[in-house]
GROMACS .gro file of C-alpha atoms in nm:
model
  508
    1UNK     CA    1   9.086   9.976  20.175
    2UNK     CA    2   9.348  10.242  20.089
    3UNK     CA    3   9.301  10.408  20.429
    4UNK     CA    4   9.335  10.072  20.603
    5UNK     CA    5   9.657   9.998  20.416
    6UNK     CA    6   9.786  10.343  20.507
    7UNK     CA    7   9.708  10.283  20.875
    8UNK     CA    8   9.896   9.952  20.865
    9UNK     CA    9  10.187  10.117  20.689
   10UNK     CA   10  10.203  10.401  20.943
   11UNK     CA   11  10.178  10.151  21.228
   12UNK     CA   12  10.483   9.962  21.099
   13UNK     CA   13  10.675  10.285  21.042
   14UNK     CA   14  10.594  10.392  21.396
   15UNK     CA   15  10.712  10.062  21.540
   16UNK     CA   16  11.035  10.076  21.342
   17UNK     CA   17  11.103  10.435  21.450
   18UNK     CA   18  11.036  10.352  21.812
   19UNK     CA   19  11.261  10.050  21.798
   20UNK     CA   20  11.546  10.253  21.658
   21UNK     CA   21  11.500  10.531  21.912
   22UNK     CA   22  11.458  10.278  22.195
   23UNK     CA   23  11.645   9.965  22.087
   24UNK     CA   24  11.517   9.746  22.368
   25UNK     CA   25  11.162   9.789  22.235
   26UNK     CA   26  11.228   9.543  21.952
   27UNK     CA   27  10.957   9.282  21.941
   28UNK     CA   28  11.051   8.928  22.051
   29UNK     CA   29  10.916   8.790  21.723
   30UNK     CA   30  11.145   9.021  21.529
   31UNK     CA   31  11.440   8.917  21.742
   32UNK     CA   32  11.374   8.553  21.667
   33UNK     CA   33  11.398   8.623  21.295
   34UNK     CA   34  11.726   8.811  21.318
   35UNK     CA   35  12.009   8.609  21.171
   36UNK     CA   36  12.351   8.568  21.323
   37UNK     CA   37  12.629   8.752  21.140
   38UNK     CA   38  12.978   8.605  21.116
   39UNK     CA   39  13.216   8.853  20.953
   40UNK     CA   40  13.554   8.703  20.861
   41UNK     CA   41  13.815   8.947  20.735
   42UNK     CA   42  14.178   8.899  20.642
   43UNK     CA   43  14.439   9.167  20.583
   44UNK     CA   44  14.562   9.233  20.226
   45UNK     CA   45  14.398   8.931  20.060
   46UNK     CA   46  14.404   8.992  19.685
   47UNK     CA   47  14.115   8.888  19.464
   48UNK     CA   48  14.375   8.714  19.247
   49UNK     CA   49  14.453   8.481  19.540
   50UNK     CA   50  14.094   8.355  19.583
   51UNK     CA   51  14.041   8.066  19.346
   52UNK     CA   52  13.668   8.120  19.291
   53UNK     CA   53  13.760   8.446  19.115
   54UNK     CA   54  13.947   8.249  18.850
   55UNK     CA   55  14.279   8.431  18.831
   56UNK     CA   56  14.608   8.300  18.694
   57UNK     CA   57  14.691   8.157  19.041
   58UNK     CA   58  14.386   7.930  19.037
   59UNK     CA   59  14.591   7.665  18.858
   60UNK     CA   60  14.839   7.638  19.146
   61UNK     CA   61  14.647   7.756  19.453
   62UNK     CA   62  14.294   7.665  19.564
   63UNK     CA   63  14.091   7.821  19.845
   64UNK     CA   64  13.817   7.556  19.877
   65UNK     CA   65  13.661   7.682  20.200
   66UNK     CA   66  13.633   8.043  20.090
   67UNK     CA   67  13.508   7.912  19.756
   68UNK     CA   68  13.245   7.711  19.942
   69UNK     CA   69  13.085   8.035  20.058
   70UNK     CA   70  13.065   8.153  19.698
   71UNK     CA   71  12.927   7.817  19.583
   72UNK     CA   72  12.660   7.813  19.854
   73UNK     CA   73  12.598   8.188  19.833
   74UNK     CA   74  12.718   8.483  19.630
   75UNK     CA   75  13.043   8.623  19.496
   76UNK     CA   76  13.075   8.999  19.449
   77UNK     CA   77  13.281   9.091  19.145
   78UNK     CA   78  13.279   9.468  19.192
   79UNK     CA   79  13.334   9.521  19.562
   80UNK     CA   80  13.567   9.817  19.620
   81UNK     CA   81  13.730  10.002  19.906
   82UNK     CA   82  13.720  10.380  19.910
   83UNK     CA   83  14.072  10.430  20.052
   84UNK     CA   84  14.299  10.132  19.994
   85UNK     CA   85  14.495  10.112  20.316
   86UNK     CA   86  14.432   9.908  20.631
   87UNK     CA   87  14.337  10.151  20.909
   88UNK     CA   88  14.108  10.378  20.703
   89UNK     CA   89  13.933  10.081  20.544
   90UNK     CA   90  13.862   9.924  20.883
   91UNK     CA   91  13.728  10.254  21.015
   92UNK     CA   92  13.500  10.281  20.712
   93UNK     CA   93  13.369   9.928  20.762
   94UNK     CA   94  13.283  10.003  21.124
   95UNK     CA   95  13.128  10.348  21.069
   96UNK     CA   96  12.978  10.328  20.721
   97UNK     CA   97  13.155  10.657  20.647
   98UNK     CA   98  13.425  10.777  20.408
   99UNK     CA   99  13.761  10.882  20.549
  100UNK     CA  100  13.685  11.253  20.530
  101UNK     CA  101  13.384  11.201  20.756
  102UNK     CA  102  13.515  10.953  21.015
  103UNK     CA  103  13.852  11.140  21.010
  104UNK     CA  104  14.063  10.827  20.970
  105UNK     CA  105  14.263  10.921  20.662
  106UNK     CA  106  14.597  10.743  20.707
  107UNK     CA  107  14.771  10.466  20.899
  108UNK     CA  108  14.858  10.715  21.172
  109UNK     CA  109  14.502  10.821  21.252
  110UNK     CA  110  14.286  10.685  21.533
  111UNK     CA  111  13.915  10.613  21.527
  112UNK     CA  112  13.743  10.842  21.776
  113UNK     CA  113  13.615  10.613  22.056
  114UNK     CA  114  13.297  10.820  22.069
  115UNK     CA  115  13.225  10.756  21.701
  116UNK     CA  116  12.905  10.561  21.644
  117UNK     CA  117  12.975  10.223  21.489
  118UNK     CA  118  12.778   9.927  21.366
  119UNK     CA  119  12.874   9.706  21.661
  120UNK     CA  120  12.729   9.959  21.907
  121UNK     CA  121  12.402   9.974  21.715
  122UNK     CA  122  12.370   9.597  21.695
  123UNK     CA  123  12.463   9.559  22.061
  124UNK     CA  124  12.194   9.808  22.160
  125UNK     CA  125  11.942   9.612  21.958
  126UNK     CA  126  11.986   9.281  22.133
  127UNK     CA  127  12.280   9.129  21.946
  128UNK     CA  128  12.565   8.959  22.127
  129UNK     CA  129  12.878   9.119  21.983
  130UNK     CA  130  13.235   8.992  21.987
  131UNK     CA  131  13.564   9.061  21.811
  132UNK     CA  132  13.876   8.845  21.787
  133UNK     CA  133  14.201   8.911  21.605
  134UNK     CA  134  14.326   9.221  21.426
  135UNK     CA  135  14.154   9.547  21.519
  136UNK     CA  136  14.424   9.799  21.420
  137UNK     CA  137  14.234  10.118  21.502
  138UNK     CA  138  14.462  10.238  21.786
  139UNK     CA  139  14.182  10.258  22.045
  140UNK     CA  140  14.005   9.991  22.246
  141UNK     CA  141  13.716   9.832  22.058
  142UNK     CA  142  13.378   9.973  22.155
  143UNK     CA  143  13.039   9.812  22.107
  144UNK     CA  144  13.156   9.458  22.178
  145UNK     CA  145  13.045   9.240  22.470
  146UNK     CA  146  13.370   9.051  22.438
  147UNK     CA  147  13.695   9.107  22.254
  148UNK     CA  148  14.051   8.983  22.239
  149UNK     CA  149  14.271   9.165  21.989
  150UNK     CA  150  14.626   9.191  21.862
  151UNK     CA  151  14.809   9.506  21.972
  152UNK     CA  152  14.869   9.704  21.653
  153UNK     CA  153  14.988   9.473  21.378
  154UNK     CA  154  15.053   9.192  21.623
  155UNK     CA  155  15.287   8.907  21.547
  156UNK     CA  156  15.238   8.585  21.355
  157UNK     CA  157  15.391   8.332  21.595
  158UNK     CA  158  15.297   8.302  21.962
  159UNK     CA  159  15.094   8.623  21.940
  160UNK     CA  160  15.010   8.850  22.231
  161UNK     CA  161  14.641   8.940  22.253
  162UNK     CA  162  14.471   9.190  22.482
  163UNK     CA  163  14.122   9.116  22.615
  164UNK     CA  164  13.849   9.359  22.723
  165UNK     CA  165  13.983   9.370  23.081
  166UNK     CA  166  14.321   9.489  22.953
  167UNK     CA  167  14.487   9.157  23.029
  168UNK     CA  168  14.769   9.064  22.791
  169UNK     CA  169  14.839   8.699  22.720
  170UNK     CA  170  15.076   8.511  22.494
  171UNK     CA  171  14.900   8.236  22.298
  172UNK     CA  172  15.115   7.954  22.170
  173UNK     CA  173  15.083   7.881  21.800
  174UNK     CA  174  15.025   8.065  21.474
  175UNK     CA  175  14.804   8.375  21.492
  176UNK     CA  176  14.556   8.250  21.230
  177UNK     CA  177  14.498   7.931  21.431
  178UNK     CA  178  14.487   8.120  21.762
  179UNK     CA  179  14.232   8.375  21.638
  180UNK     CA  180  14.013   8.092  21.509
  181UNK     CA  181  14.047   7.904  21.841
  182UNK     CA  182  13.930   8.212  22.032
  183UNK     CA  183  13.639   8.262  21.791
  184UNK     CA  184  13.528   7.900  21.825
  185UNK     CA  185  13.560   7.911  22.204
  186UNK     CA  186  13.331   8.214  22.212
  187UNK     CA  187  13.079   8.041  21.986
  188UNK     CA  188  13.082   7.741  22.218
  189UNK     CA  189  12.980   7.961  22.509
  190UNK     CA  190  12.756   8.224  22.351
  191UNK     CA  191  12.394   8.272  22.453
  192UNK     CA  192  12.187   8.065  22.209
  193UNK     CA  193  11.868   8.266  22.260
  194UNK     CA  194  12.009   8.586  22.113
  195UNK     CA  195  12.161   8.647  21.768
  196UNK     CA  196  12.529   8.727  21.745
  197UNK     CA  197  12.748   8.965  21.550
  198UNK     CA  198  13.093   8.809  21.549
  199UNK     CA  199  13.403   8.955  21.384
  200UNK     CA  200  13.692   8.716  21.322
  201UNK     CA  201  13.980   8.917  21.177
  202UNK     CA  202  14.307   8.759  21.072
  203UNK     CA  203  14.647   8.926  21.055
  204UNK     CA  204  14.732   8.710  20.753
  205UNK     CA  205  14.830   8.759  20.477
  206UNK     CA  206  14.988   9.091  20.577
  207UNK     CA  207  15.360   9.126  20.514
  208UNK     CA  208  15.597   8.956  20.654
  209UNK     CA  209  15.404   8.645  20.551
  210UNK     CA  210  15.519   8.421  20.836
  211UNK     CA  211  15.320   8.110  20.759
  212UNK     CA  212  15.257   7.818  20.995
  213UNK     CA  213  15.533   7.559  20.980
  214UNK     CA  214  15.300   7.295  20.838
  215UNK     CA  215  15.289   7.490  20.511
  216UNK     CA  216  15.667   7.508  20.472
  217UNK     CA  217  15.675   7.286  20.162
  218UNK     CA  218  15.351   7.408  20.006
  219UNK     CA  219  15.427   7.525  19.648
  220UNK     CA  220  15.798   7.462  19.708
  221UNK     CA  221  15.854   7.302  19.369
  222UNK     CA  222  15.587   7.501  19.183
  223UNK     CA  223  15.665   7.771  18.928
  224UNK     CA  224  15.399   8.040  18.972
  225UNK     CA  225  15.261   8.191  18.651
  226UNK     CA  226  15.366   8.552  18.596
  227UNK     CA  227  15.100   8.822  18.589
  228UNK     CA  228  15.061   8.953  18.237
  229UNK     CA  229  15.121   9.312  18.347
  230UNK     CA  230  15.441   9.233  18.540
  231UNK     CA  231  15.652   9.344  18.245
  232UNK     CA  232  15.446   9.654  18.169
  233UNK     CA  233  15.620   9.959  18.026
  234UNK     CA  234  15.486  10.245  18.241
  235UNK     CA  235  15.556  10.500  17.969
  236UNK     CA  236  15.181  10.530  17.903
  237UNK     CA  237  15.120  10.647  18.260
  238UNK     CA  238  15.083  11.010  18.366
  239UNK     CA  239  15.370  11.196  18.538
  240UNK     CA  240  15.159  11.169  18.854
  241UNK     CA  241  15.215  10.796  18.891
  242UNK     CA  242  15.481  10.649  18.667
  243UNK     CA  243  15.782  10.721  18.889
  244UNK     CA  244  15.639  10.604  19.220
  245UNK     CA  245  15.542  10.291  19.408
  246UNK     CA  246  15.687   9.981  19.570
  247UNK     CA  247  15.801   9.736  19.303
  248UNK     CA  248  15.923   9.379  19.284
  249UNK     CA  249  16.272   9.526  19.279
  250UNK     CA  250  16.187   9.687  19.616
  251UNK     CA  251  16.081   9.343  19.733
  252UNK     CA  252  16.402   9.187  19.604
  253UNK     CA  253  16.602   9.429  19.816
  254UNK     CA  254  16.405   9.334  20.126
  255UNK     CA  255  16.440   8.963  20.059
  256UNK     CA  256  16.814   9.002  20.006
  257UNK     CA  257  16.888   9.190  20.327
  258UNK     CA  258  16.619   9.067  20.570
  259UNK     CA  259  16.538   8.725  20.711
  260UNK     CA  260  16.181   8.645  20.612
  261UNK     CA  261  16.072   8.364  20.843
  262UNK     CA  262  16.232   8.036  20.728
  263UNK     CA  263  16.327   8.164  20.385
  264UNK     CA  264  16.689   8.194  20.285
  265UNK     CA  265  16.801   8.540  20.178
  266UNK     CA  266  16.749   8.609  19.809
  267UNK     CA  267  17.084   8.605  19.630
  268UNK     CA  268  17.068   8.850  19.341
  269UNK     CA  269  17.442   8.884  19.281
  270UNK     CA  270  17.447   8.697  18.949
  271UNK     CA  271  17.102   8.801  18.823
  272UNK     CA  272  17.006   9.060  18.565
  273UNK     CA  273  16.716   9.300  18.624
  274UNK     CA  274  16.457   9.073  18.464
  275UNK     CA  275  16.575   8.773  18.664
  276UNK     CA  276  16.571   8.975  18.987
  277UNK     CA  277  16.210   9.076  18.928
  278UNK     CA  278  16.106   8.720  18.856
  279UNK     CA  279  16.295   8.572  19.153
  280UNK     CA  280  16.143   8.824  19.394
  281UNK     CA  281  15.796   8.750  19.257
  282UNK     CA  282  15.834   8.374  19.302
  283UNK     CA  283  15.967   8.394  19.657
  284UNK     CA  284  15.736   8.656  19.802
  285UNK     CA  285  15.415   8.529  19.645
  286UNK     CA  286  15.483   8.174  19.766
  287UNK     CA  287  15.520   8.304  20.121
  288UNK     CA  288  15.203   8.505  20.074
  289UNK     CA  289  15.007   8.204  19.947
  290UNK     CA  290  15.127   7.987  20.235
  291UNK     CA  291  14.971   8.230  20.482
  292UNK     CA  292  14.650   8.224  20.274
  293UNK     CA  293  14.646   7.845  20.289
  294UNK     CA  294  14.626   7.883  20.667
  295UNK     CA  295  14.345   8.135  20.639
  296UNK     CA  296  14.141   7.910  20.411
  297UNK     CA  297  14.187   7.605  20.634
  298UNK     CA  298  14.066   7.805  20.934
  299UNK     CA  299  13.766   7.938  20.745
  300UNK     CA  300  13.684   7.570  20.695
  301UNK     CA  301  13.701   7.515  21.071
  302UNK     CA  302  13.450   7.795  21.127
  303UNK     CA  303  13.211   7.666  20.861
  304UNK     CA  304  13.232   7.314  21.001
  305UNK     CA  305  13.141   7.445  21.346
  306UNK     CA  306  12.830   7.615  21.208
  307UNK     CA  307  12.731   7.292  21.034
  308UNK     CA  308  12.790   7.076  21.340
  309UNK     CA  309  12.584   7.304  21.565
  310UNK     CA  310  12.292   7.364  21.326
  311UNK     CA  311  12.379   7.732  21.286
  312UNK     CA  312  12.434   7.736  20.908
  313UNK     CA  313  12.080   7.817  20.797
  314UNK     CA  314  12.038   8.122  21.019
  315UNK     CA  315  12.385   8.274  20.990
  316UNK     CA  316  12.504   8.531  20.740
  317UNK     CA  317  12.868   8.440  20.677
  318UNK     CA  318  13.094   8.689  20.500
  319UNK     CA  319  13.455   8.654  20.394
  320UNK     CA  320  13.640   8.962  20.276
  321UNK     CA  321  13.963   9.160  20.310
  322UNK     CA  322  14.026   9.519  20.415
  323UNK     CA  323  14.146   9.591  20.060
  324UNK     CA  324  14.321   9.424  19.770
  325UNK     CA  325  14.692   9.370  19.713
  326UNK     CA  326  14.944   9.365  19.430
  327UNK     CA  327  15.106   9.030  19.361
  328UNK     CA  328  15.350   9.152  19.100
  329UNK     CA  329  15.088   9.305  18.871
  330UNK     CA  330  15.230   9.622  18.712
  331UNK     CA  331  15.558   9.522  18.884
  332UNK     CA  332  15.399   9.631  19.214
  333UNK     CA  333  15.373   9.502  19.568
  334UNK     CA  334  15.154   9.644  19.849
  335UNK     CA  335  14.829   9.837  19.791
  336UNK     CA  336  14.713  10.206  19.810
  337UNK     CA  337  14.672  10.268  19.435
  338UNK     CA  338  14.334  10.298  19.267
  339UNK     CA  339  14.433  10.031  19.014
  340UNK     CA  340  14.212   9.725  19.021
  341UNK     CA  341  14.436   9.485  19.214
  342UNK     CA  342  14.444   9.726  19.508
  343UNK     CA  343  14.093   9.868  19.473
  344UNK     CA  344  13.900   9.539  19.454
  345UNK     CA  345  13.808   9.353  19.770
  346UNK     CA  346  13.724   8.983  19.763
  347UNK     CA  347  13.374   8.940  19.904
  348UNK     CA  348  13.181   8.615  19.927
  349UNK     CA  349  12.870   8.572  20.139
  350UNK     CA  350  12.628   8.295  20.229
  351UNK     CA  351  12.282   8.316  20.383
  352UNK     CA  352  12.079   8.012  20.271
  353UNK     CA  353  11.743   8.171  20.357
  354UNK     CA  354  11.786   8.455  20.108
  355UNK     CA  355  12.093   8.441  19.886
  356UNK     CA  356  12.073   8.211  19.582
  357UNK     CA  357  12.355   7.961  19.571
  358UNK     CA  358  12.638   7.997  19.322
  359UNK     CA  359  12.527   8.349  19.230
  360UNK     CA  360  12.745   8.634  19.107
  361UNK     CA  361  12.670   9.001  19.165
  362UNK     CA  362  12.833   9.268  18.949
  363UNK     CA  363  12.683   9.579  19.110
  364UNK     CA  364  12.926   9.842  19.239
  365UNK     CA  365  12.949   9.776  19.613
  366UNK     CA  366  13.177   9.980  19.842
  367UNK     CA  367  13.300   9.926  20.196
  368UNK     CA  368  13.080  10.205  20.340
  369UNK     CA  369  12.793   9.972  20.242
  370UNK     CA  370  12.899   9.697  20.482
  371UNK     CA  371  12.759   9.850  20.803
  372UNK     CA  372  12.417   9.938  20.654
  373UNK     CA  373  12.393   9.582  20.523
  374UNK     CA  374  12.463   9.433  20.866
  375UNK     CA  375  12.194   9.659  21.012
  376UNK     CA  376  11.949   9.561  20.740
  377UNK     CA  377  11.989   9.192  20.822
  378UNK     CA  378  11.922   9.282  21.184
  379UNK     CA  379  11.600   9.457  21.083
  380UNK     CA  380  11.735   9.805  21.152
  381UNK     CA  381  11.734  10.119  20.935
  382UNK     CA  382  12.052  10.290  20.818
  383UNK     CA  383  12.128  10.603  21.026
  384UNK     CA  384  12.157  10.926  20.829
  385UNK     CA  385  12.519  10.966  20.936
  386UNK     CA  386  12.618  10.655  20.742
  387UNK     CA  387  12.708  10.722  20.380
  388UNK     CA  388  12.675  10.366  20.253
  389UNK     CA  389  12.367  10.175  20.149
  390UNK     CA  390  12.248   9.822  20.227
  391UNK     CA  391  12.304   9.574  19.946
  392UNK     CA  392  12.088   9.301  20.100
  393UNK     CA  393  11.844   9.317  19.808
  394UNK     CA  394  12.130   9.301  19.560
  395UNK     CA  395  12.248   8.977  19.719
  396UNK     CA  396  11.904   8.822  19.690
  397UNK     CA  397  11.897   8.897  19.317
  398UNK     CA  398  11.676   9.208  19.336
  399UNK     CA  399  11.912   9.501  19.288
  400UNK     CA  400  11.736   9.838  19.323
  401UNK     CA  401  11.688  10.019  18.993
  402UNK     CA  402  11.852  10.330  19.135
  403UNK     CA  403  12.168  10.151  19.251
  404UNK     CA  404  12.490  10.349  19.206
  405UNK     CA  405  12.663  10.341  18.869
  406UNK     CA  406  12.987  10.498  18.991
  407UNK     CA  407  13.203  10.500  19.302
  408UNK     CA  408  13.439  10.759  19.451
  409UNK     CA  409  13.789  10.679  19.572
  410UNK     CA  410  14.048  10.887  19.753
  411UNK     CA  411  14.389  10.790  19.887
  412UNK     CA  412  14.510  11.052  20.133
  413UNK     CA  413  14.839  10.912  20.268
  414UNK     CA  414  15.080  11.088  20.035
  415UNK     CA  415  15.375  10.859  20.107
  416UNK     CA  416  15.566  10.652  19.846
  417UNK     CA  417  15.243  10.651  19.650
  418UNK     CA  418  15.111  10.999  19.558
  419UNK     CA  419  14.780  11.123  19.693
  420UNK     CA  420  14.506  11.075  19.437
  421UNK     CA  421  14.131  11.055  19.383
  422UNK     CA  422  13.909  10.911  19.115
  423UNK     CA  423  13.585  10.770  18.991
  424UNK     CA  424  13.510  10.419  18.867
  425UNK     CA  425  13.203  10.319  18.668
  426UNK     CA  426  13.119   9.977  18.533
  427UNK     CA  427  13.334  10.045  18.228
  428UNK     CA  428  13.567  10.336  18.293
  429UNK     CA  429  13.810  10.461  18.554
  430UNK     CA  430  13.937  10.818  18.580
  431UNK     CA  431  14.218  10.891  18.826
  432UNK     CA  432  14.356  11.230  18.925
  433UNK     CA  433  14.697  11.230  19.090
  434UNK     CA  434  14.699  11.562  19.272
  435UNK     CA  435  15.011  11.477  19.474
  436UNK     CA  436  14.961  11.696  19.782
  437UNK     CA  437  15.030  11.591  20.145
  438UNK     CA  438  14.788  11.853  20.282
  439UNK     CA  439  14.788  11.821  20.663
  440UNK     CA  440  14.756  11.443  20.673
  441UNK     CA  441  14.956  11.254  20.937
  442UNK     CA  442  15.245  11.033  20.825
  443UNK     CA  443  15.277  11.182  20.477
  444UNK     CA  444  15.582  11.288  20.278
  445UNK     CA  445  15.612  11.668  20.296
  446UNK     CA  446  15.701  11.727  19.930
  447UNK     CA  447  15.429  11.745  19.664
  448UNK     CA  448  15.457  11.525  19.357
  449UNK     CA  449  15.361  11.582  18.996
  450UNK     CA  450  14.999  11.600  18.891
  451UNK     CA  451  14.847  11.380  18.625
  452UNK     CA  452  14.529  11.226  18.486
  453UNK     CA  453  14.473  10.867  18.377
  454UNK     CA  454  14.174  10.709  18.203
  455UNK     CA  455  14.121  10.336  18.155
  456UNK     CA  456  13.860  10.157  17.948
  457UNK     CA  457  13.809   9.845  18.157
  458UNK     CA  458  13.611   9.672  17.885
  459UNK     CA  459  13.889   9.681  17.628
  460UNK     CA  460  14.179   9.704  17.874
  461UNK     CA  461  14.093   9.523  18.201
  462UNK     CA  462  14.461   9.512  18.302
  463UNK     CA  463  14.488   9.894  18.283
  464UNK     CA  464  14.790   9.902  18.056
  465UNK     CA  465  14.682  10.184  17.825
  466UNK     CA  466  14.617  10.532  17.961
  467UNK     CA  467  14.360  10.688  17.727
  468UNK     CA  468  14.331  11.029  17.891
  469UNK     CA  469  14.482  11.214  17.594
  470UNK     CA  470  14.313  11.001  17.328
  471UNK     CA  471  14.081  11.231  17.122
  472UNK     CA  472  13.834  10.945  17.084
  473UNK     CA  473  13.770  10.951  17.460
  474UNK     CA  474  13.740  11.327  17.502
  475UNK     CA  475  13.367  11.319  17.579
  476UNK     CA  476  13.415  11.030  17.822
  477UNK     CA  477  13.675  11.235  18.009
  478UNK     CA  478  13.438  11.530  18.032
  479UNK     CA  479  13.154  11.313  18.161
  480UNK     CA  480  13.374  11.141  18.419
  481UNK     CA  481  13.514  11.471  18.547
  482UNK     CA  482  13.159  11.592  18.595
  483UNK     CA  483  13.072  11.270  18.777
  484UNK     CA  484  13.380  11.304  18.998
  485UNK     CA  485  13.279  11.658  19.087
  486UNK     CA  486  12.921  11.549  19.159
  487UNK     CA  487  13.028  11.265  19.386
  488UNK     CA  488  13.266  11.488  19.580
  489UNK     CA  489  12.992  11.743  19.636
  490UNK     CA  490  12.730  11.483  19.730
  491UNK     CA  491  12.967  11.319  19.978
  492UNK     CA  492  13.089  11.646  20.125
  493UNK     CA  493  13.453  11.605  20.023
  494UNK     CA  494  13.503  11.951  19.874
  495UNK     CA  495  13.853  12.046  20.003
  496UNK     CA  496  13.717  12.388  20.094
  497UNK     CA  497  13.976  12.417  20.373
  498UNK     CA  498  14.269  12.361  20.138
  499UNK     CA  499  14.346  12.664  19.917
  500UNK     CA  500  14.615  12.467  19.733
  501UNK     CA  501  14.353  12.213  19.628
  502UNK     CA  502  14.120  12.486  19.507
  503UNK     CA  503  14.400  12.619  19.289
  504UNK     CA  504  14.471  12.272  19.153
  505UNK     CA  505  14.103  12.217  19.071
  506UNK     CA  506  14.092  12.547  18.883
  507UNK     CA  507  14.401  12.457  18.686
  508UNK     CA  508  14.297  12.103  18.599
   0.00000   0.00000   0.00000
């Protein structure tokens, strides 16, 4: 009996290996069981602006269609990006690799067209693949049967999109609506006999927050609740971080001198510093939320299409963002930092056949895990070159016992925000601001101060008390430094080519 089971096991292993080596050898029966995958991603959508996550903004702003995915599927509470900036995050999602492996470190880097990516693998294994909206990787998309993308950032109103033939066309309307229209048109004409991998990627809510005109009066007479950390005294921070970053005062300056869509310029002439901060927060976050209202409404259009065409049961639907975003927390705007508002990605997913409805997963998931998970749903193994791991079992409520207990983060683009790295566990976060530009593209040439920060996320979830020098946390610091070193070695991010970094590591 044992020998028979072993023969069956080896037979299945052999078939799987052959299928991966020769993708077209996949069995028809296996193909029929492969689900469709609809991946919807926005740009800079903060967890605090998704109502199912229950933030302070839930009382004034609802995202019912995104919430529907969480209600009918799962919400991830600890989904993190490994480099909180748009281009590197997108490259990581496509390749399943950290920035130091796929070589997309900063906004100025390009994804190597020859780089293997998840779309190519799915395409080679019988999936129809398509991409519509924001690509932002500075090269033509590869691995897609069809695509129509914004050039670079693209524009919000009457956007230009470029299709796979190189043809540029102006589409009348708001980009969020246009991208959804193109996605739905492709769905209407796709080949029903084969599963699809479809990426619908919105520009919104990226700054300049040019919302569709129909949302002009949304929240107009609403006073948004302030984030608790908006008035934080940064004196507790290390020298490596406390003097840097884009603040609400930065935003106030922009709003005063630039025309943001239909908004009138912010008049700060008779306001004190506290009033300026509050006025900037109210105006910019309302614009931001108006663009999100458009995103949520269009997610609803996509979900309704799946319902109307009997595609809901066999489609994995994901909604996420390329990273988080600061909405006045810590007096910040933008992203890049390893603090929670920037680090956390909203992630809700529905697959009725496997994922229990209204479930919440608190495992540490990272964006290098996305590609292996897509492949897992397609019945394919994770290639060795990918550094992430499928979380399909986690979503079904059967998290592996050996699942990671810590994640590694590194922000390379030393520009306005200092370069830093760190480790986050379920309870603690240790950040090292090393402040070196190295040879990264688009960075500020001058180094900044070094500094360590430790946060106990159980007692201080808002990260308002740096405990690095607290004697009571000395052993925690030692353990986390060891974990940071282990993760860097395991992932191959050793800085061996940077003597200045070796000196810094010795010193600190």
